[in-house]
XYZ file of C-alpha atoms in Angstrom:
532
model
C 111.771 36.794 18.341
C 112.112 35.858 22.098
C 108.757 35.234 23.804
C 107.917 35.937 27.421
C 105.352 34.099 29.553
C 101.798 35.168 28.698
C 102.513 35.493 24.953
C 104.389 38.823 25.139
C 107.282 39.465 22.769
C 110.349 41.639 23.324
C 109.521 43.779 20.255
C 106.107 44.671 21.668
C 107.625 46.318 24.802
C 108.941 49.790 23.836
C 110.520 51.020 27.119
C 113.543 49.348 28.783
C 112.317 50.139 32.332
C 108.898 48.676 31.690
C 110.439 45.637 30.030
C 112.658 44.888 33.065
C 109.747 45.344 35.484
C 107.456 42.995 33.578
C 110.158 40.319 33.281
C 110.747 40.418 37.036
C 107.048 40.220 37.855
C 106.527 37.280 35.508
C 109.525 35.413 36.937
C 108.437 35.885 40.523
C 104.881 34.836 39.759
C 106.121 31.731 37.962
C 108.418 30.885 40.854
C 105.562 31.303 43.349
C 103.415 28.931 41.326
C 106.178 26.317 40.969
C 107.135 26.517 44.631
C 103.962 24.715 45.656
C 105.149 21.648 43.787
C 108.814 21.863 44.776
C 108.671 21.457 48.579
C 111.192 18.812 49.649
C 111.573 16.997 52.945
C 115.226 18.023 53.061
C 114.211 21.707 53.081
C 111.503 21.083 55.674
C 114.062 19.222 57.765
C 116.287 22.293 57.934
C 113.401 24.725 58.513
C 111.810 22.733 61.330
C 114.755 21.210 63.119
C 117.773 23.505 62.797
C 118.586 24.847 66.274
C 119.049 28.582 66.687
C 121.381 28.214 69.658
C 125.046 27.456 68.931
C 125.609 24.112 70.616
C 128.919 22.355 70.400
C 127.502 19.601 68.183
C 125.093 21.707 66.143
C 127.405 21.509 63.153
C 127.212 17.729 63.113
C 123.581 17.634 61.952
C 123.104 15.116 59.184
C 121.806 16.337 55.864
C 121.929 13.980 52.909
C 124.108 15.844 50.441
C 123.854 15.067 46.770
C 121.321 12.308 47.290
C 121.196 9.075 45.314
C 120.883 9.176 41.583
C 117.463 8.903 39.973
C 116.198 5.355 39.583
C 118.824 3.871 41.924
C 116.825 2.269 44.759
C 119.823 0.432 46.231
C 121.899 3.559 46.765
C 118.840 5.368 48.056
C 118.229 2.668 50.655
C 121.864 2.512 51.715
C 122.303 6.270 52.053
C 118.980 6.902 53.756
C 119.506 3.833 55.919
C 122.894 5.068 57.083
C 121.517 8.531 57.897
C 118.520 7.195 59.832
C 120.632 4.653 61.746
C 123.039 7.416 62.730
C 120.178 9.688 63.803
C 118.687 6.935 65.956
C 122.029 6.395 67.678
C 122.498 10.121 68.282
C 119.002 10.567 69.659
C 119.757 7.770 72.119
C 122.929 9.561 73.202
C 121.149 12.911 73.701
C 118.345 11.163 75.570
C 120.848 9.655 77.995
C 122.183 13.186 78.604
C 118.659 14.612 79.168
C 119.158 17.185 76.418
C 115.508 17.429 75.516
C 115.774 20.313 73.056
C 118.216 18.349 70.949
C 116.196 15.150 71.319
C 113.105 16.880 69.967
C 114.807 18.662 67.063
C 116.551 15.444 66.046
C 113.257 13.526 66.309
C 111.641 15.962 63.877
C 114.566 15.569 61.525
C 114.391 11.775 61.866
C 110.722 11.896 60.827
C 111.673 13.905 57.739
C 114.382 11.421 56.769
C 112.042 8.461 57.296
C 109.298 10.111 55.220
C 111.821 10.889 52.499
C 113.054 7.298 52.387
C 109.539 5.898 52.156
C 108.348 8.333 49.489
C 111.528 8.228 47.389
C 111.766 4.449 47.473
C 108.102 4.121 46.533
C 108.753 6.386 43.551
C 111.632 4.336 42.125
C 110.816 0.785 43.237
C 108.440 -1.802 41.964
C 104.957 -2.187 43.428
C 105.121 -2.310 47.215
C 104.053 -5.452 49.067
C 101.339 -5.450 51.695
C 103.886 -6.335 54.379
C 106.077 -3.373 53.465
C 103.069 -1.056 53.445
C 102.134 -2.133 56.969
C 105.647 -1.613 58.297
C 105.905 1.774 56.579
C 102.676 2.804 58.322
C 103.943 1.588 61.707
C 107.264 3.370 61.197
C 105.678 6.715 60.387
C 103.238 6.384 63.291
C 106.135 5.827 65.689
C 108.037 8.759 64.180
C 105.042 11.041 64.772
C 104.619 9.649 68.272
C 108.289 10.322 69.031
C 108.038 13.923 67.810
C 104.887 14.576 69.870
C 106.141 13.063 73.099
C 109.552 14.773 72.900
C 107.844 18.118 72.304
C 105.711 17.503 75.388
C 108.848 16.750 77.397
C 110.152 20.241 76.636
C 107.260 21.708 78.608
C 107.615 19.444 81.674
C 109.630 20.706 84.629
C 108.803 18.070 87.239
C 111.779 15.664 87.379
C 109.707 12.624 88.418
C 107.268 13.124 85.544
C 110.160 13.703 83.151
C 111.812 10.501 84.322
C 108.723 8.429 83.535
C 108.379 10.182 80.167
C 112.029 9.409 79.429
C 111.275 5.691 79.770
C 108.375 6.153 77.351
C 110.600 7.963 74.842
C 113.232 5.252 75.137
C 110.663 2.525 74.461
C 109.249 4.441 71.495
C 112.750 4.939 70.095
C 113.496 1.219 70.460
C 110.269 0.202 68.694
C 110.903 2.757 65.967
C 114.357 1.278 65.414
C 112.892 -2.210 65.094
C 110.314 -1.076 62.526
C 113.019 0.755 60.576
C 115.281 -2.324 60.596
C 112.428 -4.535 59.369
C 111.501 -2.111 56.605
C 115.097 -1.691 55.450
C 115.694 -5.457 55.435
C 112.522 -6.074 53.419
C 113.418 -3.398 50.876
C 117.024 -4.567 50.531
C 115.857 -8.170 50.176
C 113.620 -7.150 47.256
C 116.503 -5.380 45.554
C 118.859 -8.326 46.090
C 116.239 -10.683 44.656
C 116.027 -8.469 41.577
C 119.828 -8.533 41.133
C 120.012 -12.310 41.538
C 117.200 -12.821 39.014
C 119.013 -10.525 36.615
C 122.257 -12.535 36.898
C 120.435 -15.838 36.429
C 118.513 -14.634 33.380
C 121.329 -12.748 31.641
C 123.470 -14.075 28.838
C 124.915 -10.622 28.153
C 128.425 -10.109 29.489
C 127.999 -6.388 30.154
C 124.723 -6.815 32.028
C 126.206 -9.610 34.129
C 129.318 -7.560 34.864
C 127.271 -4.569 36.004
C 124.929 -6.656 38.145
C 127.768 -8.625 39.750
C 129.497 -5.339 40.525
C 126.357 -4.096 42.269
C 126.219 -7.295 44.283
C 129.872 -6.905 45.311
C 129.220 -3.324 46.447
C 126.440 -4.612 48.671
C 128.728 -7.172 50.304
C 130.976 -4.307 51.437
C 128.116 -2.921 53.538
C 128.565 -5.627 56.170
C 127.518 -9.085 57.333
C 123.715 -8.446 57.410
C 123.655 -7.771 53.670
C 125.903 -10.771 52.998
C 123.347 -12.927 54.806
C 120.529 -11.534 52.683
C 122.504 -12.184 49.485
C 123.275 -15.759 50.547
C 119.657 -16.490 51.521
C 118.316 -15.068 48.263
C 120.481 -17.259 46.023
C 123.449 -14.972 45.397
C 126.024 -17.742 45.927
C 124.196 -20.055 43.527
C 123.982 -17.341 40.852
C 127.679 -16.427 41.138
C 128.826 -20.028 40.844
C 126.610 -20.312 37.792
C 128.652 -17.460 36.295
C 131.892 -19.245 37.250
C 130.800 -22.368 35.391
C 130.169 -20.669 32.050
C 133.100 -20.312 29.658
C 131.449 -17.347 27.978
C 131.827 -15.391 31.244
C 135.507 -16.231 31.867
C 136.546 -12.603 32.007
C 134.026 -12.112 34.849
C 135.389 -14.938 37.016
C 137.657 -12.668 39.141
C 134.803 -10.301 39.957
C 132.370 -13.134 40.718
C 134.933 -14.928 42.917
C 135.770 -11.711 44.784
C 132.071 -11.296 45.528
C 131.826 -14.915 46.685
C 134.755 -14.433 49.078
C 132.932 -11.496 50.658
C 129.632 -13.387 50.994
C 131.360 -16.370 52.609
C 132.289 -14.316 55.665
C 128.874 -15.414 57.012
C 127.670 -18.911 57.813
C 124.817 -18.805 55.314
C 127.294 -18.115 52.500
C 129.486 -21.119 53.362
C 126.451 -23.413 53.610
C 125.234 -22.299 50.187
C 128.722 -22.805 48.748
C 128.743 -26.395 49.959
C 125.231 -27.066 48.606
C 126.243 -26.130 45.050
C 129.564 -28.057 45.142
C 131.423 -24.754 45.273
C 134.635 -26.342 46.577
C 134.804 -28.586 43.502
C 134.350 -25.545 41.255
C 137.163 -23.728 43.100
C 139.430 -26.748 42.723
C 138.722 -26.884 38.976
C 139.621 -23.200 38.588
C 142.804 -23.465 40.680
C 144.087 -26.527 38.821
C 143.310 -25.181 35.343
C 146.373 -23.316 34.054
C 144.344 -21.851 31.211
C 142.738 -19.495 33.730
C 144.486 -16.189 34.336
C 146.583 -15.666 37.448
C 144.046 -13.096 38.662
C 141.248 -15.676 38.439
C 143.231 -18.299 40.350
C 144.241 -15.718 42.962
C 140.588 -14.801 43.578
C 139.726 -18.507 43.845
C 142.497 -18.772 46.462
C 140.860 -15.881 48.322
C 137.569 -17.815 48.485
C 139.441 -20.876 49.784
C 141.137 -18.706 52.427
C 137.756 -17.359 53.508
C 135.943 -20.697 53.779
C 138.829 -22.308 55.720
C 139.369 -19.391 58.111
C 140.149 -20.679 61.631
C 138.464 -17.576 63.078
C 135.048 -18.693 61.776
C 133.737 -21.746 63.683
C 131.270 -22.781 60.992
C 134.009 -23.329 58.374
C 135.369 -26.328 60.302
C 132.361 -28.400 59.200
C 133.021 -28.035 55.481
C 133.084 -31.758 54.745
C 133.343 -31.434 50.959
C 136.680 -29.640 51.268
C 138.580 -32.771 52.343
C 137.701 -34.504 49.066
C 139.476 -31.841 46.991
C 142.115 -30.779 49.513
C 145.119 -32.442 47.846
C 144.338 -30.857 44.469
C 143.786 -27.448 46.062
C 146.956 -27.554 48.186
C 149.046 -28.589 45.170
C 147.598 -25.767 43.077
C 148.149 -23.200 45.847
C 151.816 -24.160 46.293
C 152.276 -23.774 42.543
C 150.541 -20.386 42.644
C 152.903 -19.265 45.427
C 155.889 -20.394 43.376
C 154.760 -18.635 40.188
C 153.133 -15.533 41.711
C 153.984 -12.363 39.814
C 153.016 -9.973 42.620
C 152.824 -9.653 46.363
C 149.028 -9.626 46.321
C 148.770 -12.963 44.493
C 151.330 -14.553 46.830
C 149.493 -13.189 49.883
C 146.161 -14.686 48.807
C 147.675 -18.082 47.976
C 149.780 -18.269 51.160
C 146.821 -17.144 53.300
C 144.766 -20.007 51.882
C 147.583 -22.468 52.658
C 147.987 -21.078 56.186
C 144.280 -21.532 56.903
C 144.263 -25.039 55.445
C 147.045 -26.082 57.862
C 144.625 -25.249 60.691
C 141.738 -26.924 58.890
C 143.284 -30.388 58.692
C 146.615 -31.859 59.901
C 146.993 -33.917 56.697
C 147.633 -30.634 54.877
C 151.002 -30.263 56.654
C 152.127 -33.689 55.425
C 151.021 -32.763 51.898
C 153.022 -29.546 52.081
C 156.144 -31.467 53.141
C 155.786 -33.817 50.173
C 155.345 -30.828 47.841
C 158.566 -29.143 49.108
C 156.492 -26.195 50.247
C 159.147 -25.155 52.798
C 161.642 -24.535 50.007
C 159.042 -22.606 47.972
C 158.097 -20.395 50.929
C 161.656 -19.725 52.110
C 162.823 -18.877 48.597
C 159.941 -16.447 48.252
C 161.088 -14.609 51.398
C 164.147 -13.377 49.544
C 161.990 -12.073 46.670
C 160.777 -8.585 47.572
C 158.330 -8.638 44.673
C 156.385 -11.450 46.332
C 157.086 -11.008 50.053
C 157.317 -7.375 51.069
C 154.930 -6.866 53.987
C 154.508 -8.253 57.520
C 151.074 -9.508 56.465
C 152.665 -11.915 53.973
C 155.379 -12.966 56.432
C 152.592 -13.642 58.933
C 151.123 -16.225 56.528
C 154.510 -17.841 55.890
C 155.441 -18.173 59.553
C 151.940 -19.522 60.316
C 152.533 -22.330 57.820
C 155.997 -23.018 59.268
C 154.661 -23.036 62.842
C 151.940 -25.554 61.978
C 154.309 -27.725 59.938
C 156.946 -27.700 62.699
C 154.958 -30.277 64.698
C 156.164 -32.863 62.141
C 159.508 -34.522 62.798
C 160.734 -34.291 59.206
C 160.136 -30.547 59.101
C 163.271 -29.794 61.155
C 165.677 -31.262 58.605
C 163.981 -29.410 55.744
C 164.202 -26.126 57.680
C 167.941 -26.555 58.291
C 168.564 -27.599 54.701
C 166.863 -24.443 53.390
C 168.567 -22.123 55.926
C 165.190 -21.575 57.562
C 166.551 -20.916 61.061
C 168.109 -17.671 59.829
C 164.743 -16.634 58.390
C 163.034 -17.346 61.708
C 165.728 -15.295 63.439
C 164.987 -12.399 61.057
C 161.268 -12.681 61.805
C 161.990 -12.231 65.508
C 163.149 -8.732 64.526
C 160.055 -7.831 62.482
C 159.315 -4.102 62.748
C 156.404 -2.056 61.373
C 157.171 0.539 58.706
C 154.114 2.752 58.946
C 153.133 2.328 62.584
C 149.468 1.732 61.749
C 147.628 -0.465 64.303
C 147.041 -3.202 61.700
C 150.714 -3.372 60.736
C 151.885 -3.285 64.364
C 149.528 -6.174 65.151
C 150.844 -8.114 62.128
C 154.437 -7.633 63.342
C 153.481 -8.914 66.790
C 151.957 -12.029 65.217
C 155.109 -12.617 63.166
C 157.324 -12.361 66.255
C 155.063 -14.604 68.320
C 154.733 -17.318 65.655
C 158.456 -17.191 64.893
C 159.175 -17.888 68.577
C 156.585 -20.699 68.614
C 158.153 -22.229 65.493
C 161.617 -22.027 67.028
C 160.419 -23.661 70.260
C 158.831 -26.551 68.360
C 161.758 -27.098 66.019
C 164.276 -26.996 68.861
C 163.152 -30.473 69.880
C 165.758 -31.398 67.292
C 169.242 -30.736 68.796
C 170.577 -29.780 65.356
C 168.050 -26.947 65.054
C 168.752 -25.805 68.630
C 172.505 -25.664 68.013
C 171.974 -23.734 64.769
C 169.710 -21.294 66.593
C 172.314 -20.721 69.302
C 175.015 -20.225 66.669
C 172.873 -17.531 65.017
C 172.432 -15.721 68.388
C 168.719 -16.496 68.625
C 169.017 -16.738 72.403
C 170.316 -13.178 72.636
C 167.400 -11.925 70.556
C 164.883 -13.886 72.654
C 166.344 -12.418 75.854
C 166.109 -8.926 74.359
C 162.461 -9.479 73.454
C 161.729 -10.720 76.981
C 163.498 -7.901 78.796
C 162.640 -4.962 76.517
C 158.886 -4.265 76.197
C 159.446 -1.846 73.298
C 161.059 -4.616 71.225
C 157.847 -6.624 71.382
C 155.479 -3.630 71.470
C 154.607 -4.634 75.055
C 152.864 -7.732 73.718
C 152.186 -10.430 76.330
C 151.657 -13.069 73.607
C 155.138 -12.412 72.196
C 156.619 -12.515 75.715
C 155.114 -15.935 76.529
C 156.251 -17.400 73.196
C 159.794 -16.031 73.632
C 160.075 -17.387 77.184
C 158.964 -20.823 75.967
C 161.465 -20.784 73.086
C 164.273 -19.580 75.347
C 163.632 -22.379 77.840
C 163.613 -24.970 75.059
C 166.974 -23.709 73.726
C 168.439 -23.478 77.230
C 167.581 -27.139 77.776
C 169.805 -28.097 74.840
C 172.535 -25.434 75.098
C 172.570 -23.961 78.636
C 176.047 -22.513 78.110
C 174.540 -19.808 75.897
C 172.956 -18.061 78.902
C 174.377 -15.748 81.560
C 173.606 -16.611 85.188
C 171.208 -13.676 85.631
C 169.261 -14.654 82.520
C 169.066 -18.258 83.661
C 167.909 -17.317 87.171
C 165.253 -14.871 85.978
C 164.037 -16.247 82.647
C 164.592 -20.016 82.752
C 164.812 -21.361 86.307
C 161.562 -19.933 87.801
C 158.085 -21.066 86.869
C 156.971 -19.664 83.514
C 154.310 -17.512 85.163
C 156.886 -15.978 87.533
C 159.249 -15.111 84.678
C 156.293 -13.679 82.768
C 155.305 -11.428 85.673
C 158.891 -10.302 86.125
C 159.304 -9.358 82.447
C 155.850 -7.850 81.974
C 156.451 -5.464 84.904
C 159.896 -4.392 83.776
C 160.503 -0.704 83.163
C 163.094 0.147 80.574
C 166.194 1.975 81.702
C 167.025 5.118 79.743
C 170.365 5.656 81.495
């Protein structure tokens, strides 16, 4: 027998009409009672702040769809943090435009989001610290202050008064942003600490895998989170994983996370403190490790030797293991089964050649030129301009050595450099176009350096390199209007012309070689292509 609320049973209600009426009344009453307990900030946000007028950006209002899963404080913080950060930026934009109605409605919505973040995080997190409680209080006070003052601005018509109030709103918004940033950093720090403790205490492979995965996801949120992870012992914990044989299958994931953390100075410093370079060298030189593991170790090496990061140049411990690492990376390039593995290994080698000049001499002794040039004919390993960018970077840095020229000629490297001068993007994406420009520029630099050797210069002229260099100088579309490519090509052309001047026409000599470099550059950079 089916029971209704209040103890009634279907069999005790004789008339269908009466039965339907009573069911509806009971349902509505129950809903009215439950509604008191079901009010959500998201609903209040829409009710209080949704504009009635149809503005051009009214559809862009931020409402957190789906919401984080229950018991997931990290996702809650990240999602709410993104929404609040975006709201703060948008309020600043509307404030600059003096759109007070929008500023007020967005301020109300911001208060709702901030209240939601505080209440939801308190519900799923551990006991709150006194410091967090104080900042939460300050944040909510500033949110209320912002809502009140922006509402008052709606009623002011005097421009001078409104101007002074605008400065007050701007200051309140700035302080609110600071409190929000402090609160978010404190909360994220607590969650990172919990993850690091979990990794350190775990001897269960599944728990460690899950926790390391969470840590990697956090590194993808940007440099600020990477700094927090490094400061809270994340690098130490991950290297602990990489030193335990029982966690071998987790090495790739742990190393990938380490590579992400080491994009910040704090990560590199922590790596050096725990002898991380020695651990990387052990992994790279141990053939019992999978190719994927060694490739991820190469990625960490590439990150910590990046020439674009000034703090990596002071990594003193790297020099002690450099020979072992370079040897292992050349071997990984030679044996790579995929383009991704080759890219990671060659990128590490390219960065090392900037890191220390001894690396170039090591590469010569290891016949790295032959390994790299052979790989260029293997489409499975070298199939993108990004990979060719790494190869030509290594060649350009090695070309300062005298012996490099003979090795290049012996391996038919001049033809490869000639081909790189014709590098073209396939997809046309900005990243690929930029990679092609770098390949062309570095190929020209390599050719200019190698052409100190008359044998290389003659081989380059025989392969019509001069014609291609002239085309790159005179035709902006061939070099994607890149000034860097133009300067490199002019320098290479002048070096070749000094050895084999007969390869140039008079007009090319008078415009591209005879004048000062800056004059030739200005002439070529201002050229308009003829479509006749």
